[in-house]
Amino acid sequence: MASRHCDMAKKNRTADDRKQEWLKDLNEEFRYDVVLNESDRGAVLVASAFVEEALEHLFRQIFTVKSCNASTEKFPKYLNSLLKSGIDAPLGSFSSRITTAFVLGMIDVDGLKALEALRNLRNSYAHRKADGTRPKLTKDAIKDIYTPVIGPGIWDIRYVGLLPNDVDFDSTVATVGVPRVTFALAVWMLLRSIIDETNWWRDNATAATPIRSVPKFAG
């Protein structure tokens, strides 16, 4: 019996509806932990975890919409076994999620470049170097993350909702530095894009919908 997910009509939402969902779904922890409270290492590890989890939700939504087995009682169990965190799950690692997303067409070459750069940066911060030091969060260290996402000279990082309203931009930059805020903005925009696409699949797609790459966040 065909799943209701294979032919169920989806309610259209406006761009503003989806934007509000992005802002709701992006936990306040991102603003405070990634931008304000964590060390550079902590910010990189937390930001990577947010993106990795966002990719998991996107996979879950697409697989559920596309599969005509989604209404069966076994489907959640096998979907969880596919996506649970850990090396024993086929899509349990950041690397496998990025690779599969690209092969399926869920992300384009720019998305692949940004996500691979984020994963590599995360790995570099996960372990100390032989001399006991940590990498520095410099402009060069994050250029392959922010360039495909932000582009040169397009975004003013003061006005995109990255910081809470009661937090001063200039004092934040003075405290954590421009590279940290630029890194956080790029990840913030990646997250918004992935969450927007997840919501779009939930509200608009059917089993016949072709898999498409995540549209870049447009504000």
Coordinates of N, CA, C and O in Angstrom, one line a residue, residues 62-150:
I62 N 13.6 14.3 3.8 CA 13.6 13.9 2.4 C 13.3 12.4 2.3 O 12.4 12.0 1.5
F63 N 13.9 11.6 3.1 CA 13.7 10.1 3.0 C 12.2 9.8 3.4 O 11.6 8.9 2.8
T64 N 11.7 10.5 4.3 CA 10.3 10.3 4.7 C 9.3 10.7 3.6 O 8.3 10.0 3.3
V65 N 9.6 11.8 3.0 CA 8.7 12.2 1.9 C 8.8 11.3 0.7 O 7.8 10.9 0.0
K66 N 10.0 10.9 0.4 CA 10.3 10.1 -0.9 C 9.9 8.6 -0.7 O 9.6 8.0 -1.8
S67 N 9.9 8.1 0.5 CA 9.7 6.7 0.6 C 8.2 6.3 0.7 O 7.5 6.8 1.5
C68 N 7.8 5.3 -0.1 CA 6.5 4.8 0.0 C 6.4 3.7 1.1 O 5.3 3.1 1.3
N69 N 7.5 3.5 1.9 CA 7.4 2.7 3.1 C 7.3 3.5 4.4 O 7.3 2.9 5.5
A70 N 7.2 4.8 4.2 CA 7.2 5.7 5.4 C 6.1 5.5 6.4 O 6.2 5.8 7.6
S71 N 5.0 4.9 5.9 CA 3.8 4.7 6.8 C 3.9 3.4 7.5 O 3.0 3.1 8.4
T72 N 4.9 2.5 7.2 CA 5.0 1.2 7.9 C 5.6 1.4 9.3 O 6.4 2.3 9.5
E73 N 5.3 0.4 10.1 CA 5.8 0.5 11.5 C 7.3 0.3 11.6 O 8.0 0.7 12.5
K74 N 7.9 -0.4 10.6 CA 9.3 -0.6 10.6 C 10.2 0.6 10.1 O 11.4 0.7 10.4
F75 N 9.5 1.5 9.4 CA 10.3 2.6 8.8 C 11.1 3.4 9.9 O 12.3 3.7 9.6
P76 N 10.5 3.9 11.0 CA 11.3 4.7 11.9 C 12.5 4.0 12.4 O 13.5 4.6 12.6
K77 N 12.3 2.7 12.7 CA 13.5 1.9 13.2 C 14.6 1.9 12.3 O 15.8 2.1 12.6
Y78 N 14.3 1.6 11.0 CA 15.4 1.5 10.0 C 15.9 2.9 9.6 O 17.1 3.0 9.3
L79 N 15.1 3.9 9.7 CA 15.6 5.3 9.4 C 16.5 5.7 10.5 O 17.6 6.3 10.3
N80 N 16.2 5.4 11.8 CA 17.1 5.7 12.9 C 18.4 4.9 12.8 O 19.5 5.5 13.1
S81 N 18.3 3.7 12.4 CA 19.6 2.9 12.3 C 20.5 3.4 11.2 O 21.7 3.3 11.2
L82 N 19.9 4.1 10.2 CA 20.7 4.7 9.1 C 21.4 6.0 9.5 O 22.5 6.3 9.1
L83 N 20.7 6.8 10.4 CA 21.1 8.1 10.7 C 21.6 8.4 12.1 O 22.1 9.5 12.4
K84 N 21.5 7.4 13.0 CA 22.0 7.6 14.4 C 23.4 8.0 14.4 O 24.2 7.5 13.5
S85 N 23.8 8.8 15.3 CA 25.2 9.2 15.4 C 26.1 8.0 15.7 O 25.8 7.2 16.5
G86 N 27.3 8.0 15.1 CA 28.3 7.0 15.4 C 28.8 6.3 14.1 O 28.1 6.3 13.1
I87 N 29.9 5.7 14.2 CA 30.5 5.1 13.0 C 29.9 3.9 12.5 O 30.1 3.4 11.4
D88 N 29.0 3.3 13.4 CA 28.4 2.0 13.0 C 27.1 2.3 12.1 O 26.5 1.4 11.7
A89 N 26.7 3.5 12.0 CA 25.5 3.9 11.2 C 26.0 4.4 9.8 O 27.0 5.2 9.8
P90 N 25.4 4.0 8.7 CA 25.9 4.4 7.4 C 25.9 5.9 7.2 O 26.8 6.5 6.6
L91 N 25.0 6.7 7.8 CA 25.0 8.1 7.7 C 25.1 8.7 9.1 O 24.6 9.8 9.4
G92 N 26.0 8.1 10.0 CA 26.1 8.5 11.3 C 27.2 9.5 11.6 O 27.3 10.1 12.6
S93 N 28.0 9.8 10.5 CA 29.2 10.7 10.7 C 28.9 12.0 9.8 O 28.2 12.0 8.9
F94 N 29.6 13.0 10.2 CA 29.6 14.3 9.5 C 30.0 14.0 8.0 O 29.4 14.5 7.1
S95 N 31.1 13.3 7.9 CA 31.7 13.0 6.6 C 30.7 12.3 5.7 O 30.5 12.6 4.5
S96 N 30.1 11.2 6.2 CA 29.2 10.4 5.4 C 28.0 11.3 5.0 O 27.4 11.1 3.9
R97 N 27.5 12.1 5.9 CA 26.3 13.0 5.6 C 26.7 14.0 4.5 O 25.9 14.2 3.6
I98 N 27.9 14.5 4.5 CA 28.3 15.5 3.5 C 28.4 14.8 2.2 O 27.9 15.3 1.1
T99 N 29.1 13.7 2.1 CA 29.3 12.9 0.9 C 28.0 12.5 0.3 O 27.8 12.7 -0.9
T100 N 27.1 11.9 1.1 CA 25.9 11.4 0.5 C 25.0 12.6 0.1 O 24.3 12.5 -1.0
A101 N 25.0 13.7 0.8 CA 24.2 14.9 0.4 C 24.7 15.4 -1.0 O 23.8 15.7 -1.8
F102 N 26.0 15.4 -1.2 CA 26.5 15.8 -2.5 C 26.1 14.8 -3.6 O 25.7 15.2 -4.7
V103 N 26.3 13.5 -3.4 CA 26.0 12.5 -4.4 C 24.5 12.5 -4.7 O 24.2 12.4 -5.9
L104 N 23.6 12.7 -3.8 CA 22.2 12.8 -4.0 C 21.7 14.1 -4.6 O 20.6 14.2 -5.1
G105 N 22.6 15.1 -4.6 CA 22.2 16.4 -5.2 C 21.6 17.3 -4.2 O 21.0 18.4 -4.5
M106 N 21.7 17.0 -2.9 CA 21.1 17.9 -1.8 C 21.9 19.1 -1.6 O 21.4 20.1 -1.1
I107 N 23.2 19.1 -1.9 CA 24.1 20.2 -1.9 C 24.8 20.4 -3.2 O 25.1 19.3 -3.8
D108 N 25.2 21.6 -3.5 CA 26.0 21.8 -4.8 C 27.5 21.9 -4.4 O 27.9 21.6 -3.3
V109 N 28.3 22.2 -5.4 CA 29.7 22.2 -5.2 C 30.1 23.2 -4.2 O 31.0 23.0 -3.3
D110 N 29.5 24.4 -4.1 CA 29.8 25.4 -3.1 C 29.4 24.9 -1.7 O 30.2 25.1 -0.8
G111 N 28.3 24.2 -1.6 CA 27.9 23.7 -0.3 C 28.9 22.6 0.1 O 29.2 22.5 1.3
L112 N 29.3 21.8 -0.8 CA 30.3 20.7 -0.5 C 31.6 21.3 0.0 O 32.2 20.9 1.0
K113 N 32.0 22.4 -0.7 CA 33.3 23.0 -0.3 C 33.2 23.6 1.1 O 34.1 23.4 1.9
A114 N 32.1 24.3 1.4 CA 31.9 24.9 2.7 C 31.8 23.9 3.8 O 32.5 24.0 4.9
L115 N 31.1 22.8 3.6 CA 30.9 21.8 4.6 C 32.1 21.0 4.8 O 32.5 20.6 6.0
E116 N 32.9 20.7 3.7 CA 34.1 19.9 3.9 C 35.1 20.8 4.7 O 35.9 20.3 5.5
A117 N 35.2 22.1 4.4 CA 36.1 23.0 5.1 C 35.7 23.1 6.6 O 36.6 23.1 7.4
L118 N 34.4 23.1 6.9 CA 34.0 23.1 8.2 C 34.3 21.8 8.9 O 34.8 21.8 10.1
R119 N 34.2 20.7 8.3 CA 34.5 19.4 8.9 C 36.0 19.3 9.1 O 36.5 18.9 10.2
N120 N 36.8 19.8 8.2 CA 38.3 19.8 8.3 C 38.7 20.7 9.5 O 39.6 20.3 10.3
L121 N 38.1 21.9 9.6 CA 38.4 22.8 10.7 C 38.0 22.1 12.0 O 38.8 22.2 13.0
R122 N 36.9 21.5 12.1 CA 36.4 20.8 13.3 C 37.5 19.7 13.7 O 37.8 19.6 14.8
N123 N 37.9 18.9 12.7 CA 38.9 17.9 13.0 C 40.2 18.5 13.5 O 40.8 17.9 14.4
S124 N 40.6 19.6 13.0 CA 41.8 20.2 13.4 C 41.7 20.7 14.9 O 42.8 20.8 15.6
Y125 N 40.5 21.1 15.3 CA 40.3 21.6 16.7 C 40.0 20.4 17.6 O 40.1 20.6 18.9
A126 N 39.7 19.3 17.1 CA 39.3 18.2 18.0 C 40.5 17.6 18.8 O 40.3 17.1 19.9
H127 N 41.7 17.8 18.3 CA 42.9 17.2 18.9 C 44.0 18.3 19.0 O 44.2 19.0 18.0
R128 N 44.8 18.2 20.0 CA 45.9 19.1 20.1 C 47.0 18.7 19.1 O 47.1 17.5 18.8
K129 N 47.8 19.6 18.7 CA 49.0 19.3 17.9 C 50.0 18.6 18.8 O 49.9 18.6 20.0
A130 N 51.0 18.1 18.1 CA 52.1 17.4 18.8 C 52.8 18.3 19.9 O 53.2 17.8 20.9
D131 N 52.8 19.6 19.6 CA 53.5 20.5 20.5 C 52.5 21.0 21.6 O 52.8 21.9 22.4
G132 N 51.3 20.5 21.6 CA 50.3 20.9 22.6 C 49.5 22.1 22.2 O 48.6 22.5 23.0
T133 N 49.7 22.7 21.1 CA 49.0 23.9 20.7 C 47.7 23.6 20.0 O 47.5 22.5 19.5
R134 N 46.8 24.6 19.9 CA 45.6 24.5 19.1 C 45.7 25.4 17.8 O 46.4 26.4 17.9
P135 N 45.0 25.1 16.8 CA 44.9 26.1 15.7 C 44.3 27.4 16.0 O 43.6 27.5 17.0
K136 N 44.6 28.4 15.3 CA 44.1 29.8 15.5 C 42.9 29.9 14.5 O 43.0 29.5 13.4
L137 N 41.8 30.6 15.0 CA 40.7 30.9 14.1 C 40.9 32.2 13.4 O 40.5 33.2 13.8
T138 N 41.7 32.1 12.3 CA 42.1 33.2 11.5 C 41.2 33.3 10.2 O 40.5 32.4 9.9
K139 N 41.4 34.4 9.6 CA 40.6 34.6 8.3 C 41.0 33.5 7.3 O 40.1 33.0 6.6
D140 N 42.3 33.2 7.2 CA 42.7 32.2 6.3 C 42.2 30.8 6.7 O 41.8 30.0 5.8
A141 N 42.0 30.5 8.0 CA 41.5 29.2 8.4 C 40.1 29.0 8.1 O 39.7 27.9 7.9
I142 N 39.3 30.1 7.9 CA 37.9 30.0 7.6 C 37.5 30.4 6.2 O 36.3 30.3 5.9
K143 N 38.4 30.8 5.4 CA 38.1 31.4 4.1 C 37.3 30.4 3.2 O 36.4 30.8 2.5
D144 N 37.6 29.1 3.3 CA 36.9 28.1 2.5 C 35.5 27.8 3.0 O 34.7 27.1 2.4
I145 N 35.2 28.3 4.2 CA 33.9 28.1 4.8 C 33.0 29.3 4.4 O 31.9 29.2 3.9
Y146 N 33.5 30.5 4.6 CA 32.7 31.7 4.4 C 32.6 32.1 3.0 O 31.5 32.6 2.6
T147 N 33.6 31.9 2.2 CA 33.6 32.4 0.8 C 32.5 31.8 0.0 O 31.7 32.5 -0.7
P148 N 32.2 30.4 0.0 CA 31.1 29.9 -0.8 C 29.8 30.3 -0.2 O 28.8 30.2 -1.0
V149 N 29.7 30.7 1.0 CA 28.4 30.9 1.7 C 28.1 32.4 1.6 O 26.9 32.8 1.3
I150 N 29.0 33.2 2.0 CA 28.7 34.7 2.1 C 29.1 35.4 0.8 O 28.3 36.2 0.3

